[in-house]
XYZ file of C-alpha atoms in Angstrom:
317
model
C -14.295 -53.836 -98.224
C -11.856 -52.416 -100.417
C -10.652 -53.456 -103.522
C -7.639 -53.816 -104.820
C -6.090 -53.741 -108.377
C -7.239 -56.693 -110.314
C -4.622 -58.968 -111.798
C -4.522 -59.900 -115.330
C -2.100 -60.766 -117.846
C -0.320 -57.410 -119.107
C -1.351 -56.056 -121.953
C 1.468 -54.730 -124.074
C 0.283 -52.505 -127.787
C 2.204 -50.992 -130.074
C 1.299 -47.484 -129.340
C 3.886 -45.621 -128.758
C 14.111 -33.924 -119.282
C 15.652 -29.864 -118.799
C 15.608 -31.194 -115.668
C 13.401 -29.549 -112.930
C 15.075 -30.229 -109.633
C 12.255 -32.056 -107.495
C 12.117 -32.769 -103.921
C 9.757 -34.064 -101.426
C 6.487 -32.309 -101.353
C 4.808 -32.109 -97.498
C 1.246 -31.375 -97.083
C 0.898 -27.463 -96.683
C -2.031 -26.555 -94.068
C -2.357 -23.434 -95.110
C -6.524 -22.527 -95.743
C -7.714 -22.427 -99.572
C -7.293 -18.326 -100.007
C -10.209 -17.085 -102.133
C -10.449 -16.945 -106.252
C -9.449 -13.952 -107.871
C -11.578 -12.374 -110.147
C -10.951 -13.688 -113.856
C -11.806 -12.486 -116.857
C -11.376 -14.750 -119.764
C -10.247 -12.815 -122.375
C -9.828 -14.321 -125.785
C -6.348 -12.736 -126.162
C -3.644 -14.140 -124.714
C -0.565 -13.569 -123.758
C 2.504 -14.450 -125.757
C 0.447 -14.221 -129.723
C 4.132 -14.287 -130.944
C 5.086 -17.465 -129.155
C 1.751 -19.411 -130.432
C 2.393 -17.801 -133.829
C 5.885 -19.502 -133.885
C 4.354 -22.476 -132.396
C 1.600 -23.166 -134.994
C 4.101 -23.055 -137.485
C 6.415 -26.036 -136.468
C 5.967 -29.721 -137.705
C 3.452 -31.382 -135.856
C 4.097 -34.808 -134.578
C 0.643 -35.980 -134.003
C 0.555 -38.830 -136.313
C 2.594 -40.757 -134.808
C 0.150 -41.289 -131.972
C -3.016 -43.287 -132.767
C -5.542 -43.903 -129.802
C -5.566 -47.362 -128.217
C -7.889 -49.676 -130.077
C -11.513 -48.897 -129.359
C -10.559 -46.050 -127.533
C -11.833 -42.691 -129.301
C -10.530 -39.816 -127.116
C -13.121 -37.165 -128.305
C -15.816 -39.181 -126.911
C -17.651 -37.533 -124.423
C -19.423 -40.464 -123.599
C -18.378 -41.195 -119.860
C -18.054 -44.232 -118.245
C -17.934 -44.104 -114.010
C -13.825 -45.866 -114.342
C -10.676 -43.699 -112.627
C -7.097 -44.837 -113.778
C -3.554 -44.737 -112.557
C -1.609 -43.113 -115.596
C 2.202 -42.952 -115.544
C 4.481 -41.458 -118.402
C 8.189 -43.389 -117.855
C 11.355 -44.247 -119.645
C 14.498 -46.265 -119.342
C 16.120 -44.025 -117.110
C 13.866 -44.036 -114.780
C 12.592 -48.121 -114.691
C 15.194 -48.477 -111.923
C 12.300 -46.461 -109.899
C 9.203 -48.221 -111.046
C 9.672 -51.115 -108.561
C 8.724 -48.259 -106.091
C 6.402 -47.494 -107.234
C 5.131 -50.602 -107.532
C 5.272 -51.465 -104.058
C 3.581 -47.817 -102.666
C 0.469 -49.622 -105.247
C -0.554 -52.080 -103.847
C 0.623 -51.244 -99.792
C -1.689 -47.983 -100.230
C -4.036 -47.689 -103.172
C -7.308 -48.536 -103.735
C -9.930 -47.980 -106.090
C -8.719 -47.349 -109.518
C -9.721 -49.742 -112.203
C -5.728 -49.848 -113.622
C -2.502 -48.793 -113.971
C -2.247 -46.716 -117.481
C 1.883 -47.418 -118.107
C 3.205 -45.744 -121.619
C 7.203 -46.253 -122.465
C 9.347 -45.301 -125.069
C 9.664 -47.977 -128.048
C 13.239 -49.322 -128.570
C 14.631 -49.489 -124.746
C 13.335 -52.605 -123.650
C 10.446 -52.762 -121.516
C 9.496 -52.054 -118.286
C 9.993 -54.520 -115.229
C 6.585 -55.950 -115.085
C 4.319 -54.981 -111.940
C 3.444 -57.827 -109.328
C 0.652 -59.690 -109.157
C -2.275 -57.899 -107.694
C -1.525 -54.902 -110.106
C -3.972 -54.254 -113.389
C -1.780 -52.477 -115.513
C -1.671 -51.866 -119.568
C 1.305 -50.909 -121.235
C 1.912 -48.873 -124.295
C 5.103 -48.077 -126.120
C 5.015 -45.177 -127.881
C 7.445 -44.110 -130.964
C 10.904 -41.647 -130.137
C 10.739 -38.163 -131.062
C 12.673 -36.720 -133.974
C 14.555 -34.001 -133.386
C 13.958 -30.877 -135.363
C 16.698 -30.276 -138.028
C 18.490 -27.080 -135.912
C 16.510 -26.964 -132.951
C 18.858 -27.944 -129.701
C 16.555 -30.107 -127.143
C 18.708 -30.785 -123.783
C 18.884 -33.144 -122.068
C 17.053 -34.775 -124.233
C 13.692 -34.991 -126.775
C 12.182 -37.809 -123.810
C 11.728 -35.041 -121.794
C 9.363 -32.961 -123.763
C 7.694 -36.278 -125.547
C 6.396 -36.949 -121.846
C 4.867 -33.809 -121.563
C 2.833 -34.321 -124.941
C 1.741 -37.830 -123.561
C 0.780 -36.542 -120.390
C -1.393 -33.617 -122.212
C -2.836 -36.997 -124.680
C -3.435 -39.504 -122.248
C -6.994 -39.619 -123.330
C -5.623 -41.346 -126.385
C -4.284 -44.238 -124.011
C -7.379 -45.007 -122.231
C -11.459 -44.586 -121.563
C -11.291 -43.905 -118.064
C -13.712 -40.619 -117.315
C -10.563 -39.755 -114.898
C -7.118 -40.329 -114.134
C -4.394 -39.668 -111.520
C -1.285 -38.992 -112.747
C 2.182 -39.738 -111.077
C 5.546 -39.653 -112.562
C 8.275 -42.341 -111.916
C 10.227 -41.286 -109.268
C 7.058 -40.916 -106.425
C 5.450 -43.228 -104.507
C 2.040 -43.086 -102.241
C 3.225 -42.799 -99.080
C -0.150 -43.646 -96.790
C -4.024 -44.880 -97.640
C -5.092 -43.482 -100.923
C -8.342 -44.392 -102.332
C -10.052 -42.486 -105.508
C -12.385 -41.269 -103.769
C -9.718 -38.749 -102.232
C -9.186 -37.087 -105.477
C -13.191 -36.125 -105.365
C -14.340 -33.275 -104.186
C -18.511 -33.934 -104.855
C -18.592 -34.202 -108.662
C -15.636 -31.919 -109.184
C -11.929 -33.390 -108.891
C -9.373 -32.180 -106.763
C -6.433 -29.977 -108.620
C -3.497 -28.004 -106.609
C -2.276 -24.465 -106.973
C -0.333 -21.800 -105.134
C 0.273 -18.259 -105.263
C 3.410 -18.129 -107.916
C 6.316 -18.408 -105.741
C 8.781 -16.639 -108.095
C 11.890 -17.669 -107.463
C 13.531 -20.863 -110.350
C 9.422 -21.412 -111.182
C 9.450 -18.100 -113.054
C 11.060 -20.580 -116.277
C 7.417 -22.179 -116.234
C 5.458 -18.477 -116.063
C 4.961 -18.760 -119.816
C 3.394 -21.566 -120.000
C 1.099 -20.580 -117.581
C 0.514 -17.434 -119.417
C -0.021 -18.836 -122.544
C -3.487 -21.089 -121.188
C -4.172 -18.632 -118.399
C -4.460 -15.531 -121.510
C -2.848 -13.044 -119.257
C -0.225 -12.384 -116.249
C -1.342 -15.446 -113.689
C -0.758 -15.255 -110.421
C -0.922 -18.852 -109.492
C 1.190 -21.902 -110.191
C -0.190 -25.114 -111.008
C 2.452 -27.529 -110.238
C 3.103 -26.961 -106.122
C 3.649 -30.988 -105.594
C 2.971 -34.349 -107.134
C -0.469 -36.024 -108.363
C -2.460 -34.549 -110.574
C -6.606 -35.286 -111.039
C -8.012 -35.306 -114.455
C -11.264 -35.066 -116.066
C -11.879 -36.717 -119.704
C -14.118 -33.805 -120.654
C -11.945 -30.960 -119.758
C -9.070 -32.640 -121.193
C -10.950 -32.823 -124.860
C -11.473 -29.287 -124.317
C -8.029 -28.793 -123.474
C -6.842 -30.447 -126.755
C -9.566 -28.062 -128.520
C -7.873 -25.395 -127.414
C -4.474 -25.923 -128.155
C -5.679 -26.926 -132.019
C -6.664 -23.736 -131.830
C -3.477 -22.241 -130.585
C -1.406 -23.671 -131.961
C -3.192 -25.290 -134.960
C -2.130 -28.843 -133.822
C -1.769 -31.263 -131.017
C 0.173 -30.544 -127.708
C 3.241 -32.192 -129.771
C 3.737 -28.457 -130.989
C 3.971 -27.018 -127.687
C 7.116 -28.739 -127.013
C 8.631 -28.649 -130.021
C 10.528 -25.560 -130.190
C 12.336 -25.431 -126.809
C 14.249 -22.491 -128.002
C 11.378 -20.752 -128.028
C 8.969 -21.966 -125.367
C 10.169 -24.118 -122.028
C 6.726 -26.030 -121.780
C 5.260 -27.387 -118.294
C 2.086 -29.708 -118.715
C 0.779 -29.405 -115.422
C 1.229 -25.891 -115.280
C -0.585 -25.918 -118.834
C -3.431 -28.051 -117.894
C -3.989 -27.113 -114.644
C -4.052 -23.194 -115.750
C -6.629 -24.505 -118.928
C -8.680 -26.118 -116.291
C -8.903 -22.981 -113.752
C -9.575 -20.746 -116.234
C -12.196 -22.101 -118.541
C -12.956 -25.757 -116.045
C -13.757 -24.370 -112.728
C -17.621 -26.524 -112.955
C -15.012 -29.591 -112.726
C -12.547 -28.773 -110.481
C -12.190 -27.509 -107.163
C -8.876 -25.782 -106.766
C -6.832 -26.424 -103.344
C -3.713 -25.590 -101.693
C -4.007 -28.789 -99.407
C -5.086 -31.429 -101.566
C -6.202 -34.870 -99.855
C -3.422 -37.331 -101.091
C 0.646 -37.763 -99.155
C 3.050 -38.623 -101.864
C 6.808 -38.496 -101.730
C 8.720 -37.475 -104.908
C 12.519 -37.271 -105.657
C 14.726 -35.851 -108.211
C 15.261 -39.063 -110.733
C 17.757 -36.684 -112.642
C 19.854 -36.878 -109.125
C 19.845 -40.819 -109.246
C 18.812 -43.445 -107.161
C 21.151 -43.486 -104.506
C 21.210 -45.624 -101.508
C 19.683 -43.269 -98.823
C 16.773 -42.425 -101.101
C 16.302 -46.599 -101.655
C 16.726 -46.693 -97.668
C 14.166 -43.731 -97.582
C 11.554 -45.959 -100.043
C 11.995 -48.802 -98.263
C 11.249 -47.532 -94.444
C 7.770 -45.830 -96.289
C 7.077 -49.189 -97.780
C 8.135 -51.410 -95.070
């Protein structure tokens, strides 16, 4: 029998977009084409970038793991969490979102829900939804540096590259606010044996080439792939304290200091993770171009207007 989220109370700690046009992602059929050879070079590509990089302020005091929660721990329970990165802008959305829970997902011990401090808080989930929330501290502008739209757009990459710090779970899947499950989805459909399910494509050129550095940059030379083809993304704890590893050693601080010179370097967190995990991961992952999950995603940035509600609501009907 299936189970669904458990209720409890929420728990709310003090913790702590460039807009990418979205649209709705279908499920591609085309067959898994074969690996590349890779060499993994210690170079990489862009030295001048991470050199610029290591030298901004770093930001990662401001976020302290969840209590009892040490993200370095390798220690592994058997849990897989929900983990979703919002703000104000978008809570319109999370009622969605919401709903596509609990009509289609099973599995997952809990929703993982972090917010920006000083908006108000989110509209609380229905019963029948485990969820913690965290709020997590603004980000301060660097004196001189221009961030558009706004700094909340690169602080949710950095969280998204943390979430390790927000809970224990030996896995997560990770959604953003404006996409919803959109048939049966139980964890088990992010498992692929003992590895975890992560997409790619061949790089489609075209508006992605603004992301191509940050796939450089983790990839350490020209990729050829793109790690961001469509929405939900599969994480393992492990790789993503190796992940952290290596950007220390990029950039000689936490991912905070990948995203805080937009001048210099557009940042993509999926496209950084997900090229990480290929190159240096592959014993966790297995890399597809027709993952096993149906999600529909909008464009938040667009709004929600009323023939995307009437959309939601015939999906979650």
């Amino acid at each position: 029998m299936n189970q669904r989220f458990l209720a409890r109370p929420l728990q709310r700690q003090p913790f702590q977009r460039q807009p990418l046009q979205r649209q709705s992602f279908q499920r591609q059929q085309q067959p898994l084409h074969q690996q590349k050879t890779i060499s993994k070079s210690p170079g990489l590509v862009g030295n001048s970038i991470a050199e610029k990089l290591s030298n901004v302020p770093d930001f990662h005091m401001e976020i302290t793991p969840s209590p009892g929660i040490n993200p370095f721990s390798e220690n592994l329970n058997s849990e897989c969490d929900l983990f979703l990165k919002t703000y104000h802008g978008d809570y319109k959305w999370l009622p969605y979102v919401y709903r596509s829970i609990l009509k289609f997902v099973t599995g997952f011990r809990q929703l993982i829900l972090v917010y920006d401090q000083g908006h108000g808080l989110p509209p609380s989930p229905p019963t029948g939804i485990r969820v913690k929330m965290f709020a997590v501290n603004p980000l301060v502008a660097l004196p001189g540096v221009s961030y558009s739209p706004s700094t909340g757009y690169f602080q949710q990459q950095a969280i998204k590259m943390m979430w390790n710090y927000f809970t224990d779970a030996a896995y997560v899947f990770m959604i953003d606010s404006d996409t919803i499950f959109t048939s049966h989805f139980h964890k088990n459909n992010i498992f692929d044996g003992d590895k975890m399910y992560q997409n790619y494509r061949d790089f489609p050129g075209g508006d992605s080439v603004i992301w191509k550095p940050s796939i450089d940059l983790m990839y350490g030379s020209n990729s050829p792939y793109d790690f961001m083809p469509r929405q939900g993304f599969a994480y393992n704890r492990i790789s993503q304290i190796h992940f952290l590893k290596h950007v220390e050693k990029l950039v000689h601080g936490s991912p905070y200091k990948l995203i805080r010179r937009p001048d210099v370097f557009l940042p993509s967190e999926f496209n950084m993770m997900g090229a990480f995990n290929f190159m240096y991961e592959q014993s966790r992952y297995t890399f597809t171009t027709n993952p096993k999950w149906s999600l529909n995603q909008e464009w938040s940035w667009g709004g929600l207007t009323p023939e995307i509600q009437q959309k939601m609501n015939g999906i979650l009907s």
